[in-house]
Amino acid sequence: MKRILAWVLIAMVAAQPLSARIERGGGSANRVAVQNRSANVNNTANVNRNANLNQNVNVNRNVNVNQNVNVNRNVNVDVHGGYYGGCCYHEDPDWGAFAAGAAVGVATTAAVAAATRPSTTTTTVVTAPAIPVGSIVPTLPGGCTTVASGSAVIYQCSSVYYRPYYQGSSLVYQVVTYP
Amino acid sequence: MNKWLLSSLLALFFAFPLLAQENAARSTGKDLDSFALQALKAATDPIKDAKAFSFRILTSRDLVGTNNQIITQFSVSEITVQRPNKLHIKFRGRGEPVELFYDGTGKTVLYSPSVKLYTTMATSTTIDGMLSAVEQRGMFIAVRNLLESDPFKSLTDDLTTAYIVGRTSLFDQEVHHLAFTEPGAEWQMWILGGDKPTVRRLEVINEEDPHHPRVVVDFLDWDFNASPSADMFTFNKPSDAREIEMLKITAEK
């Protein structure tokens, strides 16, 4: 009798329907990395501010221009999709040239400044940050070549190595050490 | 005595689901408007009944950033289904376009034609099993419920409330506005009426996450008489395509 009772109880539990759920998203295992990538261009902004000290009337407006630099650069982050892991921006002729991938680059605020104050174009040399191993990006920078590494596919872009993976339904590239 | 006890237990066994459902309704305050369910069924049964169908979706999906703010990503997908167990999806969002091939033979392939990279996943021979398997591998398909073998059942099994908000205009289109809740989520659907009702828009808010991220899907170009080519669902590997792996899912830090 005890055995029957046990089987009936097991069957009762098993008979409960599995509940369906609406596909709700937002439950990604990893959060999207959001960080300030403007450290180098802030150097440029400082240069602008210094340059603008000579233009007394525009000091306040220049502060705003510098804020615009950050906003615009954030737009670029989204456009180029580099916010997974510490990657750099790629040059975009429509927005002005920013430090891009190379160890040493030349940055100018010409395009940003042009909208409000064309006369303040300045140029400075900045150092791009290193891309941490393990960073994930949705696209490769230009000029990459395939590197032979057993059965794995590895791309070399400048001095950085990327290995492609599928993450969900997206193709992504993870920064790896030299294979 | 034993027979009497056994009969009682069997009666209880069959009555248990109904009792459990009624108790759950009382405890969770279930309130399902039958008209809302009828409208939902009218819009989803054509999806269930079509031998083959295709549609396009525009998706915006909220994710949570490491700085605790919502980060929204956008994608466009072209979806073709052949019942009972064939599916093809073209994903276009961030990065390279990706195609999903599923021909019911138990494996699912993701392929990026522009770079000729692919991966193969052992999944299931049923579309429901396949959708569950790829979800466990971290793949998010916003319209998963509508691709399952019984979309209405998939959407309603766990409902707490179902209401009709009313007729409204969605970007100059007259639609029926429905609102639903279930444990951990609330969602809304907008349905184009007429002789052949179709889903026009779906919004889901995930209440399990304190940020309440939202997924918004706009549905376009429904075709319930699609005639996909025979090879659309099978991945024919180009000779120079290379296989890569899925990125292992890591726990949130």
mmCIF file of C-alpha atoms in Angstrom, chain B:
data_model
loop_
_atom_site.group_PDB
_atom_site.id
_atom_site.type_symbol
_atom_site.label_atom_id
_atom_site.label_comp_id
_atom_site.label_asym_id
_atom_site.label_seq_id
_atom_site.Cartn_x
_atom_site.Cartn_y
_atom_site.Cartn_z
ATOM 1 C CA MET B 1 -10.313 -0.897 2.490
ATOM 2 C CA ASN B 2 -7.284 -0.851 0.257
ATOM 3 C CA LYS B 3 -9.473 -0.591 -2.822
ATOM 4 C CA TRP B 4 -11.363 2.295 -1.302
ATOM 5 C CA LEU B 5 -8.150 4.081 -0.440
ATOM 6 C CA LEU B 6 -6.716 3.426 -3.885
ATOM 7 C CA SER B 7 -9.867 4.770 -5.552
ATOM 8 C CA SER B 8 -9.712 7.891 -3.424
ATOM 9 C CA LEU B 9 -6.085 8.486 -4.291
ATOM 10 C CA LEU B 10 -6.742 8.016 -7.995
ATOM 11 C CA ALA B 11 -9.649 10.445 -7.830
ATOM 12 C CA LEU B 12 -7.396 12.897 -6.056
ATOM 13 C CA PHE B 13 -4.720 12.314 -8.698
ATOM 14 C CA PHE B 14 -7.029 13.296 -11.532
ATOM 15 C CA ALA B 15 -8.556 16.175 -9.612
ATOM 16 C CA PHE B 16 -5.215 17.525 -8.440
ATOM 17 C CA PRO B 17 -4.326 19.617 -11.505
ATOM 18 C CA LEU B 18 -7.729 21.295 -11.469
ATOM 19 C CA LEU B 19 -7.532 21.925 -7.749
ATOM 20 C CA ALA B 20 -4.016 23.241 -8.070
ATOM 21 C CA GLN B 21 -5.062 25.551 -10.895
ATOM 22 C CA GLU B 22 -7.998 26.888 -8.897
ATOM 23 C CA ASN B 23 -5.856 27.401 -5.824
ATOM 24 C CA ALA B 24 -3.222 29.132 -7.901
ATOM 25 C CA ALA B 25 -5.896 31.378 -9.384
ATOM 26 C CA ARG B 26 -7.044 32.359 -5.926
ATOM 27 C CA SER B 27 -3.605 32.916 -4.528
ATOM 28 C CA THR B 28 -2.195 34.802 -7.523
ATOM 29 C CA GLY B 29 -5.336 36.689 -8.413
ATOM 30 C CA LYS B 30 -5.663 35.276 -11.909
ATOM 31 C CA ASP B 31 -8.030 37.276 -14.045
ATOM 32 C CA LEU B 32 -8.201 36.186 -17.664
ATOM 33 C CA ASP B 33 -10.599 38.034 -19.944
ATOM 34 C CA SER B 34 -11.883 35.439 -22.391
ATOM 35 C CA PHE B 35 -12.149 38.088 -25.104
ATOM 36 C CA ALA B 36 -8.465 38.890 -24.731
ATOM 37 C CA LEU B 37 -7.647 35.206 -25.064
ATOM 38 C CA GLN B 38 -9.916 34.922 -28.090
ATOM 39 C CA ALA B 39 -8.167 37.826 -29.766
ATOM 40 C CA LEU B 40 -4.775 36.330 -28.981
ATOM 41 C CA LYS B 41 -5.859 32.956 -30.319
ATOM 42 C CA ALA B 42 -7.240 34.528 -33.502
ATOM 43 C CA ALA B 43 -3.865 36.135 -34.171
ATOM 44 C CA THR B 44 -1.730 33.130 -33.288
ATOM 45 C CA ASP B 45 -3.711 30.224 -34.738
ATOM 46 C CA PRO B 46 -2.798 31.198 -38.327
ATOM 47 C CA ILE B 47 0.832 30.884 -37.244
ATOM 48 C CA LYS B 48 0.148 27.437 -35.867
ATOM 49 C CA ASP B 49 -1.914 26.288 -38.841
ATOM 50 C CA ALA B 50 0.203 27.554 -41.718
ATOM 51 C CA LYS B 51 2.252 24.869 -43.451
ATOM 52 C CA ALA B 52 4.913 27.441 -44.115
ATOM 53 C CA PHE B 53 5.120 31.098 -43.201
ATOM 54 C CA SER B 54 7.569 33.945 -43.141
ATOM 55 C CA PHE B 55 7.783 37.359 -41.561
ATOM 56 C CA ARG B 56 10.229 40.054 -40.617
ATOM 57 C CA ILE B 57 10.828 41.604 -37.212
ATOM 58 C CA LEU B 58 12.471 44.770 -35.966
ATOM 59 C CA THR B 59 13.668 44.199 -32.421
ATOM 60 C CA SER B 60 14.945 46.552 -29.776
ATOM 61 C CA ARG B 61 16.278 44.808 -26.714
ATOM 62 C CA ASP B 62 17.304 46.362 -23.443
ATOM 63 C CA LEU B 63 20.394 44.971 -21.784
ATOM 64 C CA VAL B 64 21.900 46.141 -18.539
ATOM 65 C CA GLY B 65 25.299 47.791 -18.703
ATOM 66 C CA THR B 66 28.059 47.287 -16.194
ATOM 67 C CA ASN B 67 27.322 50.830 -15.015
ATOM 68 C CA ASN B 68 23.747 49.731 -14.244
ATOM 69 C CA GLN B 69 22.125 51.669 -17.025
ATOM 70 C CA ILE B 70 19.954 50.236 -19.759
ATOM 71 C CA ILE B 71 21.767 49.715 -23.062
ATOM 72 C CA THR B 72 19.458 49.145 -26.028
ATOM 73 C CA GLN B 73 20.454 47.039 -29.001
ATOM 74 C CA PHE B 74 18.617 46.783 -32.307
ATOM 75 C CA SER B 75 18.299 44.017 -34.838
ATOM 76 C CA VAL B 76 16.344 42.975 -37.892
ATOM 77 C CA SER B 77 15.473 39.348 -38.506
ATOM 78 C CA GLU B 78 13.875 37.545 -41.431
ATOM 79 C CA ILE B 79 12.203 34.353 -40.295
ATOM 80 C CA THR B 80 10.879 31.447 -42.333
ATOM 81 C CA VAL B 81 9.224 28.389 -40.812
ATOM 82 C CA GLN B 82 8.052 25.209 -42.457
ATOM 83 C CA ARG B 83 5.939 23.078 -40.183
ATOM 84 C CA PRO B 84 6.557 20.877 -38.427
ATOM 85 C CA ASN B 85 10.265 21.274 -37.924
ATOM 86 C CA LYS B 86 12.171 23.556 -40.251
ATOM 87 C CA LEU B 87 13.385 27.040 -39.436
ATOM 88 C CA HIS B 88 15.589 29.608 -41.097
ATOM 89 C CA ILE B 89 16.467 32.994 -39.590
ATOM 90 C CA LYS B 90 18.606 35.807 -40.922
ATOM 91 C CA PHE B 91 19.871 37.979 -38.076
ATOM 92 C CA ARG B 92 21.188 41.454 -38.765
ATOM 93 C CA GLY B 93 22.246 43.510 -35.802
ATOM 94 C CA ARG B 94 25.626 44.402 -34.428
ATOM 95 C CA GLY B 95 28.499 42.872 -36.310
ATOM 96 C CA GLU B 96 28.333 40.430 -39.182
ATOM 97 C CA PRO B 97 24.982 39.068 -40.447
ATOM 98 C CA VAL B 98 24.270 35.559 -39.183
ATOM 99 C CA GLU B 99 21.972 32.872 -40.589
ATOM 100 C CA LEU B 100 20.397 30.066 -38.590
ATOM 101 C CA PHE B 101 19.699 26.789 -40.367
ATOM 102 C CA TYR B 102 17.513 24.100 -38.833
ATOM 103 C CA ASP B 103 16.170 21.284 -40.975
ATOM 104 C CA GLY B 104 14.729 19.009 -38.317
ATOM 105 C CA THR B 105 17.561 16.508 -38.398
ATOM 106 C CA GLY B 106 18.720 17.338 -34.909
ATOM 107 C CA LYS B 107 21.401 19.905 -35.492
ATOM 108 C CA THR B 108 21.318 23.679 -35.792
ATOM 109 C CA VAL B 109 23.906 25.681 -37.695
ATOM 110 C CA LEU B 110 24.842 29.348 -37.377
ATOM 111 C CA TYR B 111 26.661 30.730 -40.388
ATOM 112 C CA SER B 112 28.139 34.116 -41.225
ATOM 113 C CA PRO B 113 28.368 34.241 -45.018
ATOM 114 C CA SER B 114 30.447 37.399 -45.201
ATOM 115 C CA VAL B 115 33.351 35.778 -43.336
ATOM 116 C CA LYS B 116 32.447 32.115 -44.001
ATOM 117 C CA LEU B 117 32.468 31.025 -40.388
ATOM 118 C CA TYR B 118 29.963 28.612 -38.884
ATOM 119 C CA THR B 119 29.176 26.599 -35.795
ATOM 120 C CA THR B 120 27.091 23.483 -35.341
ATOM 121 C CA MET B 121 24.942 22.671 -32.324
ATOM 122 C CA ALA B 122 23.307 19.362 -31.533
ATOM 123 C CA THR B 123 19.743 20.330 -30.689
ATOM 124 C CA SER B 124 16.553 18.353 -31.298
ATOM 125 C CA THR B 125 14.369 16.944 -34.023
ATOM 126 C CA THR B 126 11.422 19.076 -32.927
ATOM 127 C CA ILE B 127 11.262 22.818 -33.298
ATOM 128 C CA ASP B 128 10.158 23.241 -29.690
ATOM 129 C CA GLY B 129 13.109 21.197 -28.459
ATOM 130 C CA MET B 130 15.479 23.028 -30.751
ATOM 131 C CA LEU B 131 14.314 26.448 -29.528
ATOM 132 C CA SER B 132 14.787 25.334 -25.950
ATOM 133 C CA ALA B 133 18.252 23.961 -26.689
ATOM 134 C CA VAL B 134 19.553 27.083 -28.414
ATOM 135 C CA GLU B 135 18.158 29.246 -25.633
ATOM 136 C CA GLN B 136 20.185 27.226 -23.146
ATOM 137 C CA ARG B 137 23.228 28.109 -25.230
ATOM 138 C CA GLY B 138 22.540 31.794 -24.747
ATOM 139 C CA MET B 139 20.670 32.498 -27.946
ATOM 140 C CA PHE B 140 17.861 34.995 -27.618
ATOM 141 C CA ILE B 141 15.030 34.700 -30.127
ATOM 142 C CA ALA B 142 12.524 37.372 -29.214
ATOM 143 C CA VAL B 143 9.640 35.643 -31.004
ATOM 144 C CA ARG B 144 10.396 32.180 -29.731
ATOM 145 C CA ASN B 145 6.858 31.682 -28.407
ATOM 146 C CA LEU B 146 5.401 32.317 -31.853
ATOM 147 C CA LEU B 147 7.715 29.809 -33.516
ATOM 148 C CA GLU B 148 6.752 26.942 -31.249
ATOM 149 C CA SER B 149 4.324 24.297 -32.434
ATOM 150 C CA ASP B 150 1.432 25.848 -30.506
ATOM 151 C CA PRO B 151 2.033 29.575 -30.092
ATOM 152 C CA PHE B 152 -1.199 30.243 -28.193
ATOM 153 C CA LYS B 153 -0.408 27.578 -25.615
ATOM 154 C CA SER B 154 3.158 28.788 -25.320
ATOM 155 C CA LEU B 155 1.961 32.319 -24.616
ATOM 156 C CA THR B 156 -0.890 31.527 -22.237
ATOM 157 C CA ASP B 157 0.133 28.592 -20.060
ATOM 158 C CA ASP B 158 1.492 30.790 -17.320
ATOM 159 C CA LEU B 159 -0.732 33.856 -17.556
ATOM 160 C CA THR B 160 -1.895 35.652 -14.453
ATOM 161 C CA THR B 161 -3.999 38.318 -16.129
ATOM 162 C CA ALA B 162 -5.243 38.952 -19.656
ATOM 163 C CA TYR B 163 -7.081 42.098 -20.630
ATOM 164 C CA ILE B 164 -8.207 44.008 -23.678
ATOM 165 C CA VAL B 165 -7.058 47.601 -23.482
ATOM 166 C CA GLY B 166 -9.100 48.492 -26.544
ATOM 167 C CA ARG B 167 -8.789 49.646 -30.104
ATOM 168 C CA THR B 168 -6.104 52.145 -30.777
ATOM 169 C CA SER B 169 -3.905 53.487 -33.520
ATOM 170 C CA LEU B 170 -0.383 52.203 -33.870
ATOM 171 C CA PHE B 171 1.525 54.445 -36.252
ATOM 172 C CA ASP B 172 -1.649 55.114 -38.242
ATOM 173 C CA GLN B 173 -2.730 51.474 -38.231
ATOM 174 C CA GLU B 174 -5.849 50.506 -36.308
ATOM 175 C CA VAL B 175 -5.021 47.711 -33.915
ATOM 176 C CA HIS B 176 -6.402 45.806 -30.949
ATOM 177 C CA HIS B 177 -4.352 46.375 -27.844
ATOM 178 C CA LEU B 178 -4.011 43.474 -25.393
ATOM 179 C CA ALA B 179 -2.223 43.399 -22.039
ATOM 180 C CA PHE B 180 -0.987 40.355 -20.139
ATOM 181 C CA THR B 181 0.944 39.522 -17.017
ATOM 182 C CA GLU B 182 2.604 36.376 -15.783
ATOM 183 C CA PRO B 183 4.988 35.709 -12.926
ATOM 184 C CA GLY B 184 8.102 37.798 -13.515
ATOM 185 C CA ALA B 185 6.944 39.545 -16.661
ATOM 186 C CA GLU B 186 4.318 41.739 -18.186
ATOM 187 C CA TRP B 187 3.678 42.027 -21.880
ATOM 188 C CA GLN B 188 1.489 43.750 -24.401
ATOM 189 C CA MET B 189 0.469 42.793 -27.893
ATOM 190 C CA TRP B 190 -1.032 44.828 -30.697
ATOM 191 C CA ILE B 191 -3.024 42.916 -33.278
ATOM 192 C CA LEU B 192 -4.144 43.972 -36.713
ATOM 193 C CA GLY B 193 -7.779 42.951 -37.054
ATOM 194 C CA GLY B 194 -9.877 41.984 -40.043
ATOM 195 C CA ASP B 195 -10.376 38.627 -41.696
ATOM 196 C CA LYS B 196 -6.796 37.575 -41.095
ATOM 197 C CA PRO B 197 -5.641 39.003 -37.794
ATOM 198 C CA THR B 198 -1.894 39.240 -37.393
ATOM 199 C CA VAL B 199 0.470 40.240 -34.629
ATOM 200 C CA ARG B 200 1.781 43.732 -35.280
ATOM 201 C CA ARG B 201 3.804 44.496 -32.157
ATOM 202 C CA LEU B 202 4.932 42.820 -28.957
ATOM 203 C CA GLU B 203 6.457 44.417 -25.882
ATOM 204 C CA VAL B 204 7.772 42.400 -22.975
ATOM 205 C CA ILE B 205 9.075 43.780 -19.700
ATOM 206 C CA ASN B 206 11.202 41.479 -17.596
ATOM 207 C CA GLU B 207 10.248 42.145 -13.992
ATOM 208 C CA GLU B 208 12.666 39.570 -12.656
ATOM 209 C CA ASP B 209 15.453 42.028 -13.340
ATOM 210 C CA PRO B 210 15.341 45.136 -11.119
ATOM 211 C CA HIS B 211 16.095 47.296 -14.161
ATOM 212 C CA HIS B 212 12.954 46.006 -15.877
ATOM 213 C CA PRO B 213 14.564 45.643 -19.300
ATOM 214 C CA ARG B 214 12.173 45.720 -22.218
ATOM 215 C CA VAL B 215 12.034 43.915 -25.531
ATOM 216 C CA VAL B 216 10.020 45.531 -28.310
ATOM 217 C CA VAL B 217 9.282 43.639 -31.507
ATOM 218 C CA ASP B 218 7.572 45.060 -34.570
ATOM 219 C CA PHE B 219 6.233 42.477 -36.992
ATOM 220 C CA LEU B 220 6.228 43.115 -40.723
ATOM 221 C CA ASP B 221 5.464 41.268 -43.970
ATOM 222 C CA TRP B 222 3.564 38.265 -42.651
ATOM 223 C CA ASP B 223 3.182 35.621 -45.387
ATOM 224 C CA PHE B 224 1.156 32.564 -44.427
ATOM 225 C CA ASN B 225 1.466 31.081 -47.900
ATOM 226 C CA ALA B 226 5.214 31.087 -48.069
ATOM 227 C CA SER B 227 6.881 28.604 -50.394
ATOM 228 C CA PRO B 228 10.457 28.337 -49.200
ATOM 229 C CA SER B 229 12.935 26.495 -51.365
ATOM 230 C CA ALA B 230 13.803 22.977 -50.360
ATOM 231 C CA ASP B 231 17.380 23.831 -49.475
ATOM 232 C CA MET B 232 16.608 26.932 -47.442
ATOM 233 C CA PHE B 233 16.757 25.117 -44.118
ATOM 234 C CA THR B 234 19.835 22.970 -44.714
ATOM 235 C CA PHE B 235 23.313 24.372 -44.377
ATOM 236 C CA ASN B 236 25.375 23.594 -47.449
ATOM 237 C CA LYS B 237 28.862 24.260 -46.253
ATOM 238 C CA PRO B 238 31.053 26.141 -48.712
ATOM 239 C CA SER B 239 34.340 24.368 -49.213
ATOM 240 C CA ASP B 240 36.296 27.221 -47.685
ATOM 241 C CA ALA B 241 34.006 27.820 -44.690
ATOM 242 C CA ARG B 242 35.606 27.210 -41.289
ATOM 243 C CA GLU B 243 33.999 25.960 -38.116
ATOM 244 C CA ILE B 244 34.323 27.904 -34.878
ATOM 245 C CA GLU B 245 32.994 27.420 -31.361
ATOM 246 C CA MET B 246 30.262 28.972 -29.289
ATOM 247 C CA LEU B 247 31.578 31.313 -26.619
ATOM 248 C CA LYS B 248 31.083 29.663 -23.270
ATOM 249 C CA ILE B 249 28.490 31.384 -21.116
ATOM 250 C CA THR B 250 30.014 32.781 -17.956
ATOM 251 C CA ALA B 251 28.166 33.719 -14.813
ATOM 252 C CA GLU B 252 27.551 37.395 -14.177
ATOM 253 C CA LYS B 253 30.155 38.921 -11.961
#
